[in-house]
Amino acid sequence: MAAIARIIDQEPARAPGPFDGQQRCNSDSALWGLLSAGRLAPDAKLNAIEQSYSKLPLHLRKHLGPRLSEILVEADELEASRRVLRAIERGEAKPGPDVTLAKAEIAQSEGEQERTDALLTEVVTTAEAVEDAPLALARLIEKRWFDRGTITPKEVELAAAYEVELRRSKMGPMMARAHVLALALSQDFATAHKRLDAAPDDKDWQRTRHQVLDLVTERADDITFLGRALNMSAAAHKKLPQKSVASISARLVDLGFLKRAAEITATINTTNAEDANRRLRARISLEEGSPNQALLTLSRDESDEARLLRAEAMILGENYEGAAQVCRTWVKARALRAISGFRARRLRICRRPASHIAIYLN
């Protein structure tokens, strides 16, 4: 009974607990085992869990249903999650905000972006959603970042208000991170960076730092971007996701900061680096006038971008026939467009070789 009470009050389960390993049972303990663990076990008896849940009185179904639905969504059991929510709706004239929030989780898992956005917005703007509205807003801000969408000034203000209101609750840190991300989405990077510089260096805040940096790389002006990219420490570089490293380095290359781009890409383990990062290192080699190094870097990459870079490296090395052979794998017109589309600062190299390659292609 004490363990069930902790589950209902959403308190952390004590280990060892009476429901450890009980999800595989064909009894009511399977349900409590699932709620206690917080995730669906591979050997869980889903039928027994659903039957036990459906036998609960309505007030417990309403209280536990959204949490159970979220666990099932995380386990990709979307139909079971819907059945849990329907068990709540059958006893209510109008579903509560927590049910709407659970529906948004299902819609998100199914890739229904517009429906997810509408459901989360509904919870945020519902007056009765006192406890669920902050969580819905945090998820909505996260979704806007994932979709690279925009955010309204009203949503930024609401995030700031929730941060102040909930600063002493367990939701306080989450709302603080959501507010900072909302500031970045609204392109108020100066305020977002000021907040991040004063924030703790834990795992959750580290993720928010990376999210904001991605937005800076994609949306900020050159001065703002360079202010962050050029002043990052080596330790910060090593913590960055590889996709972030690739995008930051690519913009640094475009702005002419080759040495800094090379320093950032050097923090990646080359044996596990993604193709995009290898192509980036090849670009840096080309910019530094090392076509052979670029060819070596691209030796196992057969993407279209890699072929273009390979052809460019051969042009720099005056291997026009080799460049033409690479380009033959494309449609002739596309290859010629790609060759003529080299960046303006290399036109002095490309003008004459382009005619040589055209001869080989013909």
Tab-separated table of C-alpha atoms in Angstrom:
chain	number	residue	atom	x	y	z
A	1	MET	CA	0.000	0.000	0.000
A	2	ALA	CA	2.879	2.357	0.735
A	3	ALA	CA	4.372	1.660	-2.696
A	4	ILE	CA	1.023	2.324	-4.411
A	5	ALA	CA	0.703	5.562	-2.452
A	6	ARG	CA	4.121	6.701	-3.699
A	7	ILE	CA	3.081	5.894	-7.282
A	8	ILE	CA	-0.164	7.869	-6.966
A	9	ASP	CA	1.687	10.815	-5.404
A	10	GLN	CA	4.325	10.628	-8.182
A	11	GLU	CA	7.105	10.108	-5.697
A	12	PRO	CA	10.252	8.189	-6.749
A	13	ALA	CA	9.986	4.456	-6.139
A	14	ARG	CA	12.146	2.994	-3.411
A	15	ALA	CA	14.537	0.204	-4.362
A	16	PRO	CA	13.980	-2.624	-3.955
A	17	GLY	CA	10.213	-2.260	-4.323
A	18	PRO	CA	7.397	-4.813	-4.092
A	19	PHE	CA	6.526	-4.332	-7.803
A	20	ASP	CA	10.017	-4.799	-9.236
A	21	GLY	CA	9.865	-7.234	-12.162
A	22	GLN	CA	6.079	-7.638	-11.856
A	23	GLN	CA	5.176	-6.338	-15.344
A	24	ARG	CA	5.274	-9.892	-16.696
A	25	CYS	CA	2.536	-11.053	-14.298
A	26	ASN	CA	-1.061	-11.704	-15.368
A	27	SER	CA	-2.451	-9.764	-12.414
A	28	ASP	CA	-3.025	-6.211	-11.171
A	29	SER	CA	0.588	-6.020	-10.031
A	30	ALA	CA	1.625	-5.699	-13.706
A	31	LEU	CA	0.014	-2.246	-13.850
A	32	TRP	CA	1.688	-1.078	-10.644
A	33	GLY	CA	4.969	-2.566	-11.783
A	34	LEU	CA	4.791	-0.497	-14.973
A	35	LEU	CA	3.884	2.734	-13.179
A	36	SER	CA	6.598	2.108	-10.610
A	37	ALA	CA	9.296	1.489	-13.233
A	38	GLY	CA	8.182	4.345	-15.515
A	39	ARG	CA	8.889	2.379	-18.690
A	40	LEU	CA	7.466	-0.680	-20.428
A	41	ALA	CA	9.504	-3.854	-19.968
A	42	PRO	CA	10.115	-6.127	-22.990
A	43	ASP	CA	8.256	-9.001	-21.296
A	44	ALA	CA	5.373	-6.883	-19.979
A	45	LYS	CA	1.850	-8.331	-20.192
A	46	LEU	CA	0.158	-5.398	-21.906
A	47	ASN	CA	-3.288	-7.011	-21.843
A	48	ALA	CA	-3.129	-7.506	-18.086
A	49	ILE	CA	-1.976	-3.905	-17.630
A	50	GLU	CA	-4.861	-2.521	-19.695
A	51	GLN	CA	-7.438	-4.726	-17.982
A	52	SER	CA	-6.229	-3.674	-14.544
A	53	TYR	CA	-6.326	-0.026	-15.543
A	54	SER	CA	-9.867	-0.279	-16.953
A	55	LYS	CA	-11.097	-1.701	-13.602
A	56	LEU	CA	-9.894	1.330	-11.650
A	57	PRO	CA	-12.474	3.884	-10.500
A	58	LEU	CA	-12.804	6.960	-12.722
A	59	HIS	CA	-10.911	9.310	-10.401
A	60	LEU	CA	-7.866	6.992	-10.472
A	61	ARG	CA	-8.141	6.494	-14.241
A	62	LYS	CA	-8.127	10.283	-14.626
A	63	HIS	CA	-5.162	10.636	-12.284
A	64	LEU	CA	-3.005	7.795	-13.637
A	65	GLY	CA	-4.160	7.658	-17.278
A	66	PRO	CA	-2.067	10.500	-18.745
A	67	ARG	CA	1.084	9.149	-17.091
A	68	LEU	CA	0.328	5.610	-18.298
A	69	SER	CA	-0.378	6.946	-21.794
A	70	GLU	CA	2.962	8.774	-21.889
A	71	ILE	CA	4.829	5.605	-20.875
A	72	LEU	CA	3.092	3.666	-23.649
A	73	VAL	CA	3.877	6.369	-26.221
A	74	GLU	CA	7.557	6.192	-25.283
A	75	ALA	CA	7.368	2.434	-25.860
A	76	ASP	CA	5.712	3.055	-29.270
A	77	GLU	CA	2.496	1.365	-28.120
A	78	LEU	CA	0.295	4.072	-29.624
A	79	GLU	CA	-2.914	2.045	-29.938
A	80	ALA	CA	-2.686	0.996	-26.297
A	81	SER	CA	-2.115	4.637	-25.365
A	82	ARG	CA	-5.287	5.640	-27.225
A	83	ARG	CA	-7.278	2.961	-25.415
A	84	VAL	CA	-6.078	4.314	-22.083
A	85	LEU	CA	-7.255	7.815	-22.976
A	86	ARG	CA	-10.599	6.529	-24.244
A	87	ALA	CA	-11.133	4.858	-20.865
A	88	ILE	CA	-10.949	8.333	-19.329
A	89	GLU	CA	-13.128	10.009	-21.937
A	90	ARG	CA	-15.939	7.464	-21.512
A	91	GLY	CA	-16.463	8.711	-17.963
A	92	GLU	CA	-16.161	12.437	-18.656
A	93	ALA	CA	-18.331	14.847	-20.613
A	94	LYS	CA	-15.247	16.865	-21.553
A	95	PRO	CA	-11.642	15.577	-21.367
A	96	GLY	CA	-9.325	17.532	-19.092
A	97	PRO	CA	-6.121	19.322	-20.166
A	98	ASP	CA	-4.006	16.361	-19.059
A	99	VAL	CA	-5.815	14.145	-21.570
A	100	THR	CA	-5.314	16.727	-24.312
A	101	LEU	CA	-1.623	16.838	-23.416
A	102	ALA	CA	-1.433	13.047	-23.699
A	103	LYS	CA	-3.138	13.224	-27.113
A	104	ALA	CA	-0.472	15.682	-28.209
A	105	GLU	CA	2.185	13.121	-27.262
A	106	ILE	CA	0.515	10.528	-29.471
A	107	ALA	CA	0.164	12.965	-32.371
A	108	GLN	CA	3.841	13.905	-32.038
A	109	SER	CA	4.868	10.247	-32.170
A	110	GLU	CA	2.797	9.756	-35.341
A	111	GLY	CA	4.366	12.778	-37.016
A	112	GLU	CA	1.148	14.815	-37.061
A	113	GLN	CA	2.866	18.139	-36.544
A	114	GLU	CA	-0.101	20.449	-37.092
A	115	ARG	CA	-2.319	18.434	-34.755
A	116	THR	CA	0.423	18.344	-32.113
A	117	ASP	CA	0.834	22.103	-32.324
A	118	ALA	CA	-2.932	22.653	-32.054
A	119	LEU	CA	-3.329	20.344	-29.038
A	120	LEU	CA	-0.398	21.867	-27.149
A	121	THR	CA	-1.651	25.373	-27.883
A	122	GLU	CA	-5.095	24.344	-26.628
A	123	VAL	CA	-3.635	23.266	-23.290
A	124	VAL	CA	-1.514	26.422	-22.988
A	125	THR	CA	-4.526	28.688	-23.576
A	126	THR	CA	-6.982	26.758	-21.373
A	127	ALA	CA	-7.738	28.563	-18.126
A	128	GLU	CA	-8.361	25.290	-16.259
A	129	ALA	CA	-4.929	23.887	-17.173
A	130	VAL	CA	-3.201	25.279	-14.099
A	131	GLU	CA	-0.703	22.429	-13.757
A	132	ASP	CA	-0.579	21.188	-17.350
A	133	ALA	CA	-0.193	24.535	-19.145
A	134	PRO	CA	3.488	25.090	-18.175
A	135	LEU	CA	4.410	21.582	-19.293
A	136	ALA	CA	2.480	22.036	-22.549
A	137	LEU	CA	4.245	25.354	-23.180
A	138	ALA	CA	7.665	23.789	-22.567
A	139	ARG	CA	6.850	21.013	-25.031
A	140	LEU	CA	5.507	23.530	-27.548
A	141	ILE	CA	8.742	25.550	-27.359
A	142	GLU	CA	10.763	22.353	-27.789
A	143	LYS	CA	8.668	21.452	-30.816
A	144	ARG	CA	9.176	24.903	-32.330
A	145	TRP	CA	12.935	24.402	-31.976
A	146	PHE	CA	12.788	20.916	-33.503
A	147	ASP	CA	10.721	22.185	-36.460
A	148	ARG	CA	12.889	25.326	-36.701
A	149	GLY	CA	9.702	27.345	-36.446
A	150	THR	CA	8.996	30.722	-34.928
A	151	ILE	CA	7.541	31.787	-31.608
A	152	THR	CA	5.198	34.626	-30.712
A	153	PRO	CA	6.076	37.413	-28.246
A	154	LYS	CA	3.120	36.309	-26.122
A	155	GLU	CA	4.567	32.799	-25.783
A	156	VAL	CA	7.949	34.234	-24.760
A	157	GLU	CA	6.261	36.394	-22.115
A	158	LEU	CA	4.252	33.426	-20.868
A	159	ALA	CA	7.423	31.328	-20.541
A	160	ALA	CA	9.030	34.130	-18.521
A	161	ALA	CA	5.982	34.351	-16.261
A	162	TYR	CA	5.934	30.590	-15.633
A	163	GLU	CA	9.657	30.634	-14.886
A	164	VAL	CA	9.127	33.196	-12.116
A	165	GLU	CA	5.942	31.556	-10.821
A	166	LEU	CA	7.429	28.054	-10.643
A	167	ARG	CA	11.016	28.937	-9.722
A	168	ARG	CA	10.794	27.135	-6.365
A	169	SER	CA	8.933	24.071	-7.668
A	170	LYS	CA	10.303	20.957	-9.310
A	171	MET	CA	9.221	22.377	-12.682
A	172	GLY	CA	11.304	25.528	-12.140
A	173	PRO	CA	14.501	24.381	-13.932
A	174	MET	CA	12.505	23.047	-16.889
A	175	MET	CA	10.634	26.345	-17.322
A	176	ALA	CA	13.899	28.315	-17.006
A	177	ARG	CA	15.400	26.282	-19.862
A	178	ALA	CA	12.199	26.665	-21.892
A	179	HIS	CA	12.326	30.449	-21.438
A	180	VAL	CA	15.949	30.640	-22.604
A	181	LEU	CA	15.127	28.533	-25.676
A	182	ALA	CA	12.117	30.755	-26.375
A	183	LEU	CA	14.386	33.826	-26.230
A	184	ALA	CA	16.704	32.225	-28.794
A	185	LEU	CA	13.778	31.296	-31.054
A	186	SER	CA	12.732	34.959	-30.954
A	187	GLN	CA	16.351	35.831	-31.920
A	188	ASP	CA	17.034	37.628	-28.642
A	189	PHE	CA	20.426	35.940	-28.531
A	190	ALA	CA	22.048	38.506	-26.249
A	191	THR	CA	19.613	37.815	-23.400
A	192	ALA	CA	19.696	34.053	-24.031
A	193	HIS	CA	23.512	34.004	-23.858
A	194	LYS	CA	23.523	36.091	-20.687
A	195	ARG	CA	21.223	33.551	-19.068
A	196	LEU	CA	23.252	30.593	-20.337
A	197	ASP	CA	26.530	32.030	-19.045
A	198	ALA	CA	25.027	32.129	-15.534
A	199	ALA	CA	23.325	28.707	-15.744
A	200	PRO	CA	24.622	25.473	-14.166
A	201	ASP	CA	26.775	23.106	-16.220
A	202	ASP	CA	24.548	20.052	-15.845
A	203	LYS	CA	23.318	17.729	-18.582
A	204	ASP	CA	19.978	19.458	-19.137
A	205	TRP	CA	21.455	22.942	-19.412
A	206	GLN	CA	24.184	21.611	-21.687
A	207	ARG	CA	21.503	20.435	-24.107
A	208	THR	CA	19.875	23.882	-24.040
A	209	ARG	CA	23.264	25.474	-24.782
A	210	HIS	CA	23.619	23.256	-27.848
A	211	GLN	CA	20.081	24.064	-28.984
A	212	VAL	CA	20.710	27.805	-28.715
A	213	LEU	CA	24.055	27.465	-30.502
A	214	ASP	CA	22.340	25.673	-33.393
A	215	LEU	CA	19.924	28.601	-33.706
A	216	VAL	CA	22.803	31.100	-33.556
A	217	THR	CA	24.601	29.219	-36.327
A	218	GLU	CA	21.507	29.126	-38.509
A	219	ARG	CA	19.907	32.526	-37.833
A	220	ALA	CA	22.249	35.011	-36.175
A	221	ASP	CA	24.179	37.719	-37.986
A	222	ASP	CA	27.892	37.165	-38.615
A	223	ILE	CA	29.070	39.246	-35.641
A	224	THR	CA	26.825	37.406	-33.158
A	225	PHE	CA	27.786	34.031	-34.591
A	226	LEU	CA	31.517	34.742	-34.543
A	227	GLY	CA	31.277	36.075	-30.996
A	228	ARG	CA	30.210	32.611	-29.816
A	229	ALA	CA	32.076	30.376	-32.278
A	230	LEU	CA	35.468	32.045	-31.872
A	231	ASN	CA	35.346	32.252	-28.074
A	232	MET	CA	34.373	28.660	-27.321
A	233	SER	CA	36.840	26.669	-25.284
A	234	ALA	CA	38.299	23.349	-26.421
A	235	ALA	CA	36.337	21.600	-23.659
A	236	ALA	CA	33.105	23.088	-25.017
A	237	HIS	CA	33.986	21.884	-28.529
A	238	LYS	CA	34.323	18.306	-27.346
A	239	LYS	CA	30.825	18.354	-25.835
A	240	LEU	CA	29.143	19.505	-29.052
A	241	PRO	CA	27.068	17.044	-31.103
A	242	GLN	CA	28.687	16.179	-34.441
A	243	LYS	CA	25.906	17.847	-36.437
A	244	SER	CA	26.485	21.075	-34.546
A	245	VAL	CA	30.221	20.852	-35.183
A	246	ALA	CA	29.580	20.360	-38.898
A	247	SER	CA	27.245	23.350	-39.220
A	248	ILE	CA	29.476	25.656	-37.140
A	249	SER	CA	32.586	24.689	-39.069
A	250	ALA	CA	30.833	25.065	-42.431
A	251	ARG	CA	29.829	28.632	-41.593
A	252	LEU	CA	33.321	29.421	-40.332
A	253	VAL	CA	34.747	28.155	-43.630
A	254	ASP	CA	32.317	30.339	-45.578
A	255	LEU	CA	33.411	33.351	-43.504
A	256	GLY	CA	37.087	32.575	-44.096
A	257	PHE	CA	38.032	31.336	-40.601
A	258	LEU	CA	39.692	28.141	-41.820
A	259	LYS	CA	42.049	27.645	-38.887
A	260	ARG	CA	39.221	27.899	-36.364
A	261	ALA	CA	37.073	25.498	-38.407
A	262	ALA	CA	39.952	23.017	-38.505
A	263	GLU	CA	40.418	23.278	-34.723
A	264	ILE	CA	36.747	22.483	-34.143
A	265	THR	CA	36.626	19.528	-36.526
A	266	ALA	CA	39.829	18.159	-34.972
A	267	THR	CA	37.877	17.468	-31.769
A	268	ILE	CA	35.849	14.785	-33.573
A	269	ASN	CA	36.981	11.177	-33.591
A	270	THR	CA	37.667	10.674	-37.296
A	271	THR	CA	36.979	6.935	-37.189
A	272	ASN	CA	33.414	7.581	-36.037
A	273	ALA	CA	32.804	10.904	-37.794
A	274	GLU	CA	29.827	11.306	-40.052
A	275	ASP	CA	30.234	11.752	-43.801
A	276	ALA	CA	29.200	15.380	-43.453
A	277	ASN	CA	32.147	16.069	-41.160
A	278	ARG	CA	34.567	14.344	-43.536
A	279	ARG	CA	33.271	16.486	-46.387
A	280	LEU	CA	33.791	19.542	-44.237
A	281	ARG	CA	37.413	18.612	-43.588
A	282	ALA	CA	37.831	18.116	-47.325
A	283	ARG	CA	36.513	21.637	-47.908
A	284	ILE	CA	39.044	22.996	-45.442
A	285	SER	CA	41.844	21.136	-47.239
A	286	LEU	CA	40.730	22.632	-50.558
A	287	GLU	CA	40.656	26.115	-49.087
A	288	GLU	CA	44.197	25.596	-47.808
A	289	GLY	CA	45.379	24.411	-51.252
A	290	SER	CA	45.804	20.716	-50.372
A	291	PRO	CA	43.804	18.820	-53.021
A	292	ASN	CA	45.526	15.491	-52.355
A	293	GLN	CA	44.526	15.627	-48.684
A	294	ALA	CA	40.955	16.394	-49.748
A	295	LEU	CA	40.902	13.387	-52.087
A	296	LEU	CA	42.223	11.152	-49.321
A	297	THR	CA	39.528	12.398	-46.921
A	298	LEU	CA	36.772	11.695	-49.481
A	299	SER	CA	38.074	8.287	-50.576
A	300	ARG	CA	35.060	6.353	-49.197
A	301	ASP	CA	32.323	8.937	-49.744
A	302	GLU	CA	30.119	8.436	-52.808
A	303	SER	CA	27.576	11.193	-52.168
A	304	ASP	CA	26.864	13.858	-54.787
A	305	GLU	CA	28.509	16.531	-52.666
A	306	ALA	CA	31.618	14.401	-52.247
A	307	ARG	CA	31.825	13.860	-56.023
A	308	LEU	CA	31.672	17.587	-56.580
A	309	LEU	CA	34.405	18.169	-54.018
A	310	ARG	CA	36.462	15.376	-55.581
A	311	ALA	CA	36.146	17.008	-59.003
A	312	GLU	CA	37.129	20.346	-57.493
A	313	ALA	CA	40.204	18.785	-55.882
A	314	MET	CA	41.242	17.298	-59.235
A	315	ILE	CA	40.812	20.688	-60.890
A	316	LEU	CA	43.087	22.267	-58.280
A	317	GLY	CA	45.609	19.503	-58.976
A	318	GLU	CA	45.214	20.077	-62.744
A	319	ASN	CA	43.935	16.538	-63.249
A	320	TYR	CA	41.243	17.615	-65.698
A	321	GLU	CA	40.653	14.187	-67.185
A	322	GLY	CA	40.084	12.710	-63.731
A	323	ALA	CA	37.657	15.496	-62.895
A	324	ALA	CA	35.758	14.790	-66.095
A	325	GLN	CA	35.527	11.100	-65.246
A	326	VAL	CA	34.040	11.948	-61.871
A	327	CYS	CA	31.520	14.267	-63.487
A	328	ARG	CA	30.472	11.630	-66.048
A	329	THR	CA	28.511	9.862	-63.366
A	330	TRP	CA	26.075	12.744	-63.408
A	331	VAL	CA	23.899	13.996	-66.184
A	332	LYS	CA	26.106	16.133	-68.450
A	333	ALA	CA	24.120	19.326	-67.963
A	334	ARG	CA	24.074	18.911	-64.181
A	335	ALA	CA	27.805	18.325	-64.107
A	336	LEU	CA	28.524	21.425	-66.154
A	337	ARG	CA	26.264	23.501	-63.898
A	338	ALA	CA	28.086	22.168	-60.845
A	339	ILE	CA	31.496	22.953	-62.333
A	340	SER	CA	30.486	26.491	-63.268
A	341	GLY	CA	28.954	26.976	-59.825
A	342	PHE	CA	32.186	26.915	-57.841
A	343	ARG	CA	32.502	29.750	-55.401
A	344	ALA	CA	33.499	33.132	-56.810
A	345	ARG	CA	36.818	33.250	-55.006
A	346	ARG	CA	37.999	30.233	-57.040
A	347	LEU	CA	36.844	31.441	-60.448
A	348	ARG	CA	40.436	32.252	-61.360
A	349	ILE	CA	41.154	28.510	-61.084
A	350	CYS	CA	37.940	27.250	-62.625
A	351	ARG	CA	37.645	29.436	-65.711
A	352	ARG	CA	40.288	27.737	-67.822
A	353	PRO	CA	39.922	24.150	-66.545
A	354	ALA	CA	36.160	24.220	-67.177
A	355	SER	CA	36.825	24.323	-70.908
A	356	HIS	CA	39.208	21.355	-70.619
A	357	ILE	CA	36.615	19.330	-68.733
A	358	ALA	CA	33.943	20.218	-71.281
A	359	ILE	CA	36.207	18.755	-73.968
A	360	TYR	CA	36.559	15.496	-72.034
A	361	LEU	CA	32.810	15.327	-71.414
A	362	ASN	CA	32.080	15.838	-75.086
